[in-house]
């Protein structure tokens, strides 16, 4: 991965750092995509309800595993891919039992890394565990608001949440 710094010709370009990432160039995994119909600003009657919508490139929705509910089975990161439906990149995981799933890729995750979802596992990039088992002061992403509902907080690219306190049953 190469980092490109630009000349500070304007205030917007002064702090700009472009990253040429090592994203997978091929097609997404076929069993983990579904069609995404275009709305084009039309409602169910076909009438324009939002002006200036329409066109754009055809997109497929990637089915993302926001629950990470495959516990105690290690997975290998096969590749990091671009996702047109969100700002963050996605990682294709291959579990030891052969199942594949997409997750939102943390910033330092790369192909070949081994990750796991478990109750007591190592604190490292990509691992998933309950909030009660994570030490205070740790940066986390893809946080559930309610147990078994799926990640709802800190899912966008470059975002994280810091665990500062534990109250009640959480």
Short mmCIF file of N, CA and C in Angstrom, two decimals, residues 35-106:
data_model
loop_
_atom_site.label_atom_id
_atom_site.label_comp_id
_atom_site.label_asym_id
_atom_site.label_seq_id
_atom_site.Cartn_x
_atom_site.Cartn_y
_atom_site.Cartn_z
N UNK A 35 -29.45 -8.42 -5.81
CA UNK A 35 -29.71 -7.27 -6.67
C UNK A 35 -30.24 -6.10 -5.85
N UNK A 36 -29.92 -4.92 -6.32
CA UNK A 36 -30.37 -3.70 -5.65
C UNK A 36 -31.11 -2.86 -6.68
N UNK A 37 -32.43 -2.84 -6.64
CA UNK A 37 -33.18 -2.10 -7.66
C UNK A 37 -33.02 -0.59 -7.49
N UNK A 38 -33.04 0.09 -8.62
CA UNK A 38 -32.92 1.55 -8.59
C UNK A 38 -34.29 2.19 -8.38
N UNK A 39 -34.33 3.25 -7.62
CA UNK A 39 -35.57 3.96 -7.36
C UNK A 39 -35.71 5.16 -8.29
N UNK A 40 -34.64 5.88 -8.53
CA UNK A 40 -34.66 7.01 -9.45
C UNK A 40 -35.59 8.13 -9.04
N UNK A 41 -35.85 8.27 -7.74
CA UNK A 41 -36.71 9.34 -7.25
C UNK A 41 -38.19 9.08 -7.46
N UNK A 42 -38.57 7.86 -7.85
CA UNK A 42 -39.97 7.53 -8.08
C UNK A 42 -40.57 6.80 -6.89
N UNK A 43 -41.87 6.97 -6.68
CA UNK A 43 -42.54 6.23 -5.60
C UNK A 43 -43.19 4.97 -6.17
N UNK A 44 -44.08 4.32 -5.41
CA UNK A 44 -44.68 3.08 -5.87
C UNK A 44 -45.65 3.27 -7.03
N UNK A 45 -46.08 4.51 -7.30
CA UNK A 45 -46.95 4.77 -8.45
C UNK A 45 -46.15 5.15 -9.70
N UNK A 46 -44.83 5.27 -9.57
CA UNK A 46 -44.00 5.63 -10.71
C UNK A 46 -43.85 7.12 -10.91
N UNK A 47 -44.39 7.90 -10.00
CA UNK A 47 -44.32 9.35 -10.13
C UNK A 47 -43.05 9.89 -9.47
N UNK A 48 -42.48 10.94 -10.05
CA UNK A 48 -41.27 11.55 -9.51
C UNK A 48 -41.64 12.27 -8.21
N UNK A 49 -41.04 11.84 -7.11
CA UNK A 49 -41.27 12.47 -5.82
C UNK A 49 -40.02 13.22 -5.35
N UNK A 50 -38.86 12.84 -5.86
CA UNK A 50 -37.60 13.54 -5.55
C UNK A 50 -36.96 13.90 -6.88
N UNK A 51 -36.80 15.19 -7.12
CA UNK A 51 -36.25 15.62 -8.40
C UNK A 51 -34.74 15.37 -8.48
N UNK A 52 -34.24 15.31 -9.70
CA UNK A 52 -32.80 15.21 -10.00
C UNK A 52 -32.18 13.89 -9.56
N UNK A 53 -32.98 12.84 -9.47
CA UNK A 53 -32.46 11.52 -9.12
C UNK A 53 -32.43 10.66 -10.38
N UNK A 54 -31.67 9.59 -10.33
CA UNK A 54 -31.68 8.66 -11.44
C UNK A 54 -30.31 8.48 -12.06
N UNK A 55 -30.21 7.47 -12.91
CA UNK A 55 -28.93 7.18 -13.56
C UNK A 55 -28.00 6.46 -12.61
N UNK A 56 -26.73 6.59 -12.84
CA UNK A 56 -25.74 5.96 -11.98
C UNK A 56 -25.39 4.57 -12.44
N UNK A 57 -24.39 4.01 -11.85
CA UNK A 57 -23.91 2.69 -12.22
C UNK A 57 -24.75 1.62 -11.53
N UNK A 58 -24.94 0.48 -12.20
CA UNK A 58 -25.68 -0.62 -11.61
C UNK A 58 -24.91 -1.17 -10.42
N UNK A 59 -25.60 -1.40 -9.30
CA UNK A 59 -24.95 -1.86 -8.08
C UNK A 59 -25.58 -3.16 -7.59
N UNK A 60 -24.76 -3.97 -6.94
CA UNK A 60 -25.26 -5.15 -6.25
C UNK A 60 -25.02 -4.93 -4.76
N UNK A 61 -25.99 -5.34 -3.95
CA UNK A 61 -25.84 -5.20 -2.50
C UNK A 61 -25.03 -6.36 -1.95
N UNK A 62 -23.97 -6.07 -1.21
CA UNK A 62 -23.17 -7.11 -0.56
C UNK A 62 -23.78 -7.41 0.80
N UNK A 63 -24.02 -8.68 1.07
CA UNK A 63 -24.64 -9.09 2.34
C UNK A 63 -23.55 -9.10 3.41
N UNK A 64 -23.63 -8.18 4.35
CA UNK A 64 -22.62 -8.00 5.38
C UNK A 64 -23.08 -8.67 6.67
N UNK A 65 -22.15 -9.34 7.34
CA UNK A 65 -22.45 -9.97 8.63
C UNK A 65 -22.21 -8.95 9.74
N UNK A 66 -23.29 -8.28 10.18
CA UNK A 66 -23.19 -7.29 11.25
C UNK A 66 -23.29 -7.94 12.62
N UNK A 67 -23.73 -9.17 12.71
CA UNK A 67 -23.91 -9.82 14.02
C UNK A 67 -22.67 -10.55 14.49
N UNK A 68 -21.83 -11.03 13.57
CA UNK A 68 -20.61 -11.77 13.92
C UNK A 68 -20.91 -12.88 14.94
N UNK A 69 -21.92 -13.71 14.64
CA UNK A 69 -22.41 -14.69 15.60
C UNK A 69 -21.84 -16.10 15.37
N UNK A 70 -20.76 -16.23 14.67
CA UNK A 70 -20.11 -17.53 14.48
C UNK A 70 -18.97 -17.60 15.49
N UNK A 71 -19.28 -18.10 16.69
CA UNK A 71 -18.34 -18.03 17.80
C UNK A 71 -17.35 -19.19 17.79
N UNK A 72 -16.15 -18.89 18.27
CA UNK A 72 -15.07 -19.86 18.50
C UNK A 72 -14.63 -20.61 17.25
N UNK A 73 -14.90 -20.08 16.07
CA UNK A 73 -14.40 -20.67 14.82
C UNK A 73 -13.51 -19.62 14.16
N UNK A 74 -12.21 -19.88 14.04
CA UNK A 74 -11.31 -18.89 13.42
C UNK A 74 -11.62 -18.71 11.93
N UNK A 75 -11.32 -17.53 11.44
CA UNK A 75 -11.52 -17.22 10.03
C UNK A 75 -10.26 -16.55 9.48
N UNK A 76 -10.00 -16.77 8.21
CA UNK A 76 -8.88 -16.14 7.52
C UNK A 76 -9.46 -15.07 6.60
N UNK A 77 -8.83 -13.89 6.57
CA UNK A 77 -9.25 -12.83 5.66
C UNK A 77 -8.72 -13.18 4.27
N UNK A 78 -9.64 -13.48 3.35
CA UNK A 78 -9.23 -13.83 1.99
C UNK A 78 -8.80 -12.60 1.21
N UNK A 79 -9.61 -11.53 1.29
CA UNK A 79 -9.30 -10.32 0.53
C UNK A 79 -10.10 -9.15 1.07
N UNK A 80 -9.64 -7.95 0.73
CA UNK A 80 -10.33 -6.70 1.06
C UNK A 80 -10.93 -6.18 -0.24
N UNK A 81 -12.21 -5.80 -0.21
CA UNK A 81 -12.91 -5.38 -1.41
C UNK A 81 -13.52 -3.99 -1.24
N UNK A 82 -13.81 -3.37 -2.38
CA UNK A 82 -14.55 -2.12 -2.42
C UNK A 82 -16.04 -2.43 -2.34
N UNK A 83 -16.79 -1.61 -1.62
CA UNK A 83 -18.24 -1.76 -1.54
C UNK A 83 -18.89 -0.46 -1.99
N UNK A 84 -19.67 -0.47 -3.08
CA UNK A 84 -20.28 0.78 -3.57
C UNK A 84 -21.41 1.30 -2.68
N UNK A 85 -21.87 0.48 -1.72
CA UNK A 85 -23.00 0.87 -0.89
C UNK A 85 -22.61 1.55 0.42
N UNK A 86 -21.32 1.63 0.72
CA UNK A 86 -20.88 2.23 1.99
C UNK A 86 -19.50 2.83 1.80
N UNK A 87 -19.08 3.66 2.75
CA UNK A 87 -17.78 4.31 2.62
C UNK A 87 -16.63 3.40 3.05
N UNK A 88 -16.91 2.44 3.90
CA UNK A 88 -15.85 1.54 4.38
C UNK A 88 -15.64 0.39 3.40
N UNK A 89 -14.43 -0.16 3.39
CA UNK A 89 -14.15 -1.36 2.60
C UNK A 89 -14.70 -2.57 3.36
N UNK A 90 -14.85 -3.67 2.65
CA UNK A 90 -15.34 -4.90 3.28
C UNK A 90 -14.29 -6.00 3.12
N UNK A 91 -14.29 -6.93 4.06
CA UNK A 91 -13.35 -8.04 4.05
C UNK A 91 -14.12 -9.34 3.86
N UNK A 92 -13.61 -10.20 2.99
CA UNK A 92 -14.21 -11.52 2.79
C UNK A 92 -13.49 -12.50 3.70
N UNK A 93 -14.26 -13.12 4.61
CA UNK A 93 -13.70 -14.08 5.56
C UNK A 93 -14.02 -15.49 5.09
N UNK A 94 -13.08 -16.39 5.30
CA UNK A 94 -13.33 -17.82 5.07
C UNK A 94 -13.09 -18.53 6.38
N UNK A 95 -14.17 -19.09 6.96
CA UNK A 95 -14.09 -19.81 8.22
C UNK A 95 -13.52 -21.20 7.98
N UNK A 96 -13.06 -21.82 9.05
CA UNK A 96 -12.45 -23.15 8.94
C UNK A 96 -13.43 -24.20 8.46
N UNK A 97 -14.73 -23.99 8.69
CA UNK A 97 -15.73 -24.95 8.21
C UNK A 97 -16.12 -24.70 6.75
N UNK A 98 -15.50 -23.72 6.10
CA UNK A 98 -15.72 -23.47 4.68
C UNK A 98 -16.67 -22.34 4.35
N UNK A 99 -17.41 -21.84 5.33
CA UNK A 99 -18.37 -20.76 5.08
C UNK A 99 -17.64 -19.45 4.85
N UNK A 100 -18.21 -18.62 3.97
CA UNK A 100 -17.64 -17.31 3.69
C UNK A 100 -18.65 -16.23 4.09
N UNK A 101 -18.13 -15.13 4.63
CA UNK A 101 -18.97 -13.99 5.02
C UNK A 101 -18.20 -12.71 4.79
N UNK A 102 -18.95 -11.63 4.53
CA UNK A 102 -18.36 -10.30 4.45
C UNK A 102 -18.50 -9.61 5.80
N UNK A 103 -17.49 -8.86 6.21
CA UNK A 103 -17.59 -7.97 7.37
C UNK A 103 -17.04 -6.61 6.96
N UNK A 104 -17.35 -5.59 7.74
CA UNK A 104 -16.74 -4.29 7.52
C UNK A 104 -15.29 -4.37 7.97
N UNK A 105 -14.38 -3.96 7.10
CA UNK A 105 -12.95 -4.12 7.37
C UNK A 105 -12.43 -2.98 8.23
N UNK A 106 -11.82 -3.29 9.39
CA UNK A 106 -11.14 -2.25 10.15
C UNK A 106 -9.93 -1.74 9.37
#
